[in-house]
C-alpha cells in the first residue's frame, strides 16, 4: 500500500476522492444494471460490472500516466488537441454513428473503439481556454486581443456540438463563460457572447426547420414541452426518480435493493444519483455531493499554491467543468432541471467518457504534483528541467 | 489588488455559488423525501409492478410427429360496465345480450341482459363475460354492439392466456400429464417442464395515465425464449389400439382399473402406455399412471424369473419331471394350491409352466435355492427386478423385495416369491424383465422421450440404454421364450391362440390387498408377453385390477387384450403383416380347428392328407398345428375328462362343448356363437352334478 502511495504524486485528497467515487460507482452500477443486464446478457450483471470496473481501472492508469507529465506540456497539447477536435466534430456530425438520431460517436478504425468526439472537444477546449486566458492576462480587458481569441474557439466548438448534443454544448458553453469570468474577462463581453450564442441558436433552429433537418429537433421540442406542460416519458422518468429518492429515506444501507432501477430508464447513467439515494439514503447523496465540492476545494488549493497562471487556471478550469456537470446531473435527478442526458462524472456507467474524465483529473494532479515539487525546488538552488512558464511571469 | 488575488476572489465566488447549488439540490432531495415523500412512495406502490412474461410452452409430439400436447391462446373476456355511456348502454344492451346468447348458445338473451345490467348497477369494472374464447371468437365479439366501441368507450377487456390442449384427448393423457404451478406436476409435462416451459422474463410495467399497464421497454417481450419441443416414442396408432382394447376389457369385466404398456424389444422405447381407472361418474379415464406408479404382487408372471434362473444355472431343463402333488403342498404351516387341478402328478417343467402350477415351480425353487437364498436374490438383482426402471415419469416406486436376514424373511419366502408373492412390482418393472427375455437377456431401460428440440436444433437426444448386458445367456432366453410360446399355444393362455400370428407370454392371477391395510383382497389379472414369438419386436404387459368375480383369471381378463392388440396392430400395419408372411412363404396356414372327438379329427386330417399324430388314445383331442420350414403337421393332444370336475371346453364348438359338459352331468347355459372363448367355472374346478356351466362363444 505504501509503495503504491509513493508512486501517486500530487494531491492525496484528490486521489482519495477519485477512489471513493469509483467505489460508489462500482456498487451503484452493479446494482442498477440488474434489469438491463438481464435483457442483453441473460442475467449476467457481472458482465457490466466487469466491463465497468475494467474501464475504471484503465482510467486510473490513464490518470496516473497523465499526472506524470509536466503540466506545462499540456499548454501546447491543448492547442493541438483543439485543432484535431474541430475537424473531428465536423466529421462526426456528418458521418458519425447514429444513436437515437444523434450523431455523437466516432469509431476509431483498427482498434474499433467508439468515443464521443464531444468528450475530446470538451477537454481540449477547457485546456485551450486556460491557455489563452493565462497568456492574455496582461491584455485581458481588451476586446480584440483577449476576448475574441478566447471566445471564438468556444463559440465554434459549442456550435459544432449543438446539433447532436444540445445539453453538453450548453453546459460546456456556460462552463467556459464561468472560466472567462474567473480569468477576468469583462462581464460586458461575457454578456455579449451570451447574446451572440442565443442569436446563433435561433438562426440554427430556423435553418434547421427550413431545410427539413429533423435530427434532434423533435426531441428538444418534446423535452421542452414536457418540462413546461409535463405529460409523457420525461415526466415518467422524473416521477420514477423522485419515487427512488423518496424510497431512500435519510439513512439506509441497502446495496442492490433498489426497486426503482426496474422502472427508471437508464438507472446506470442519467439517474444513478437517484439509485444511490435509494440504496444509501440521503446521507449517501450528501456524501457524493461533498466529494465533488471537496474536489473543487482541493483544486482551488492547488490554484493558490501554483506559481504559474496556466497551471492554476488549468486545474481550476477542469475541476469546475467536472463539478458543474455533476451538479447538472444531480439537479436533473431531483427535478430542478429538465432531463438532459448528462452523466454523473466518474460514477455513471459510461464507456470511453470515463477515460476523458480520468485524463482531466490526471492533468489536475500533474499541476498539483509539479507545484509541490517546485516548492521544494524553490527552496534549493538546482534548476528544474521543465520548460519555463512564460505566462507565469506575465501574470504574477 | 494583485491579479492572483482578483482571480482567487472570483474563484471563491464561483465556489460559493456552486456550493449553493449543491445545497439547493440536497434541499430539494429532502423536500422530496419528507414533504412529498408519502405521495411519491404511494405512487411507486400503485403505478409500477414487475410482471413476468413467459415464453410459449413447447409442444409434445408422438414418435410419428403428431401433436400430443400444445398450447393455444385463449382469451378471457371481461366488461368494464362503468365506461359505457348511458345512451350506448341503453340502446344496445338488448342486441348485445342477443348476440351473446345466439353465439355461445349456453344461456338465453334474458340471462345475459340481467347479468350485464346487474353488473352495471353494481358498478363492476371487471365483469366476467366468458372464459377461454378463441381468437376467432374474440375477433367476432369485437364487432358486437357496445363491445365495438373498444375498451375506452365500450368497456371491452380481453386478456390472453394459454390453454394446454391434448389433440388426442384421452390417449396417453396421464403419461403426457400436466404442469401445475403450485402443486405436484404430473407425467412428461412435469418431468420435462424445465425444457418445455421456456423463459420467464420479469418485466417492469407501469400504469399510464390512460389506465393501461405498459411495459417499460417493448423489447422485453421478444426476449422470452419459447420452450423446447419434446418428441416421445409413443406410436399414436398403437396407443389408440391399446387404449381401446384396455377400455373394452375394463368395461367388460367391470374392473376398477388397468394398464397396458407396449415396449419396443430392441430399444426399450415405450410405444404405447394406457392407464384407465373407474371415475366417480362410472366412466374410465386416465386417472393415474398405474403402469408406472402402482406396485403390487405380480403373481404367476413372476414365475418366469424363477424359471430363468433355474435354466440359467442348468439346474433343470424343460423335461425335468416334477411331482405337483395334486396341486397342493404345505410349506411349514402354509398351504400352497394350484389355481386349477391337473389330471397328472408327474409332469415336465414345460408342463408346469404351461399350466402355471404353483406347486411345481415353488418346489423347484425351494429345492435349488431354498438353502442359498442369497443367490436367488442375486439373480433378481441382476435381472433388475429389484430396482426402479428409471423411466422419465416421477413417482415410480422402488420394488418391494425381501432379502435374507430381513425381519419378515421366513422359510416360505422363496417358494412364495417364486410364484410372484411376498414381493411387489409395477407393471413397467415386470415388463422390463419380459422385454429382456425377448431381447436375448439384454435389459433395456424403458424410455418415453427420444428428443428435445429447440426449433429444429437438438437440445438433447436420448438413445437406447442397456442397463444390463446379460441377465442370462441368449440360449436360456430362447428356451424361456419357447416355453412362453407354448403357454399361449397349449397352456393357460391357449384361449388367445391364433394361427395367423405368433405370440408368447405368461398369464398371472393374483389375489392382492385392495388397500395398504391388506384385509380386503381383490383379484388382479395380468398377462406379460411379446410378439411375434420367434423374433420378438414388441413386448407388452396388461394388468387388470379388481375385475368382477365372474372372471378374474389373467387368461380371461388380460390375455385377450394382448391378442386384440396384436391382431389390430397387424391388421393396421401393412408392412408388419407382410413381414410375418415372409417367415412361411411356402406353406399355407391351416384354418383354426376346435377341440373335438379324436376319431373325427383323425379322419378329417387323413382325408386332407395332413400328417397327424396323437399323444394318447382318448375320446377327445385338441389339434395342435406344428409348422416347420417346409411342412405342416398336426398333433392330436388328448383331452382328459375327470368326474366331478368341470371339463375344459374352451376352443370347442357349441355342439361338442355341450356334449362334453352334459356328459359330465352338468347343464349348459351359453351366449354368442362360434367357439367357446370363456367358461364358468373354469376347467378343473370341482362342481357338483347338476351344476350349471356358463359358456361364452365368439
Coordinates of N, CA and C in Angstrom, one line a residue, chain B residues 499-501 580-592 605 608-610 625-634:
Chain B
X499 N -53.7 -68.5 -35.3 CA -52.9 -69.2 -36.3 C -52.4 -68.3 -37.4
X500 N -52.7 -67.0 -37.2 CA -52.2 -66.1 -38.2 C -51.0 -65.3 -37.7
X501 N -50.8 -65.2 -36.4 CA -49.6 -64.6 -35.9 C -49.2 -65.3 -34.6
X580 N -44.6 -60.9 -41.5 CA -45.0 -62.2 -40.9 C -45.1 -63.3 -41.9
X581 N -45.7 -62.9 -43.0 CA -45.8 -63.9 -44.1 C -44.5 -64.4 -44.6
X582 N -43.5 -63.6 -44.6 CA -42.2 -64.0 -45.1 C -41.6 -65.2 -44.4
X583 N -42.0 -65.4 -43.1 CA -41.5 -66.5 -42.4 C -41.9 -67.8 -43.0
X584 N -43.1 -67.8 -43.5 CA -43.6 -69.1 -44.1 C -44.1 -68.9 -45.5
X585 N -43.1 -68.8 -46.4 CA -43.5 -68.4 -47.7 C -44.2 -69.6 -48.5
X586 N -43.8 -70.8 -48.1 CA -44.3 -71.9 -48.9 C -45.6 -72.6 -48.4
X587 N -45.8 -72.4 -47.1 CA -46.9 -73.2 -46.6 C -48.1 -72.3 -46.2
X588 N -49.3 -72.8 -46.6 CA -50.5 -72.1 -46.2 C -50.8 -72.4 -44.8
X589 N -51.4 -71.4 -44.1 CA -51.7 -71.7 -42.7 C -53.0 -72.5 -42.7
X590 N -53.1 -73.4 -41.7 CA -54.3 -74.2 -41.6 C -55.4 -73.4 -40.9
X591 N -56.6 -73.6 -41.3 CA -57.7 -72.9 -40.6 C -57.7 -73.4 -39.1
X592 N -58.1 -72.5 -38.2 CA -58.2 -72.9 -36.8 C -59.1 -74.0 -36.6
X605 N -58.2 -85.1 -40.9 CA -56.9 -84.8 -41.3 C -56.3 -85.8 -42.3
X608 N -57.6 -84.9 -45.7 CA -57.0 -83.8 -46.2 C -55.5 -84.0 -46.6
X609 N -55.0 -85.2 -46.2 CA -53.6 -85.5 -46.5 C -52.6 -84.8 -45.6
X610 N -53.1 -84.4 -44.4 CA -52.2 -83.7 -43.5 C -51.7 -84.7 -42.4
X625 N -51.3 -77.4 -34.4 CA -50.7 -77.3 -35.7 C -49.2 -77.0 -35.5
X626 N -48.4 -77.8 -36.1 CA -46.9 -77.6 -36.0 C -46.3 -77.2 -37.3
X627 N -45.8 -76.0 -37.4 CA -45.2 -75.6 -38.7 C -43.7 -75.8 -38.6
X628 N -43.1 -76.3 -39.7 CA -41.6 -76.2 -39.8 C -41.4 -75.4 -41.1
X629 N -40.2 -75.3 -41.5 CA -39.9 -74.5 -42.7 C -40.6 -75.1 -44.0
X630 N -40.7 -76.4 -44.1 CA -41.2 -76.9 -45.3 C -42.5 -77.8 -45.1
X631 N -42.9 -78.0 -43.9 CA -44.1 -78.9 -43.8 C -45.0 -78.4 -42.7
X632 N -46.2 -79.0 -42.7 CA -47.1 -78.7 -41.6 C -47.7 -80.0 -41.1
X633 N -47.8 -80.1 -39.8 CA -48.4 -81.4 -39.3 C -49.3 -81.1 -38.1
X634 N -50.0 -82.0 -37.7 CA -51.0 -81.8 -36.6 C -50.8 -82.8 -35.6

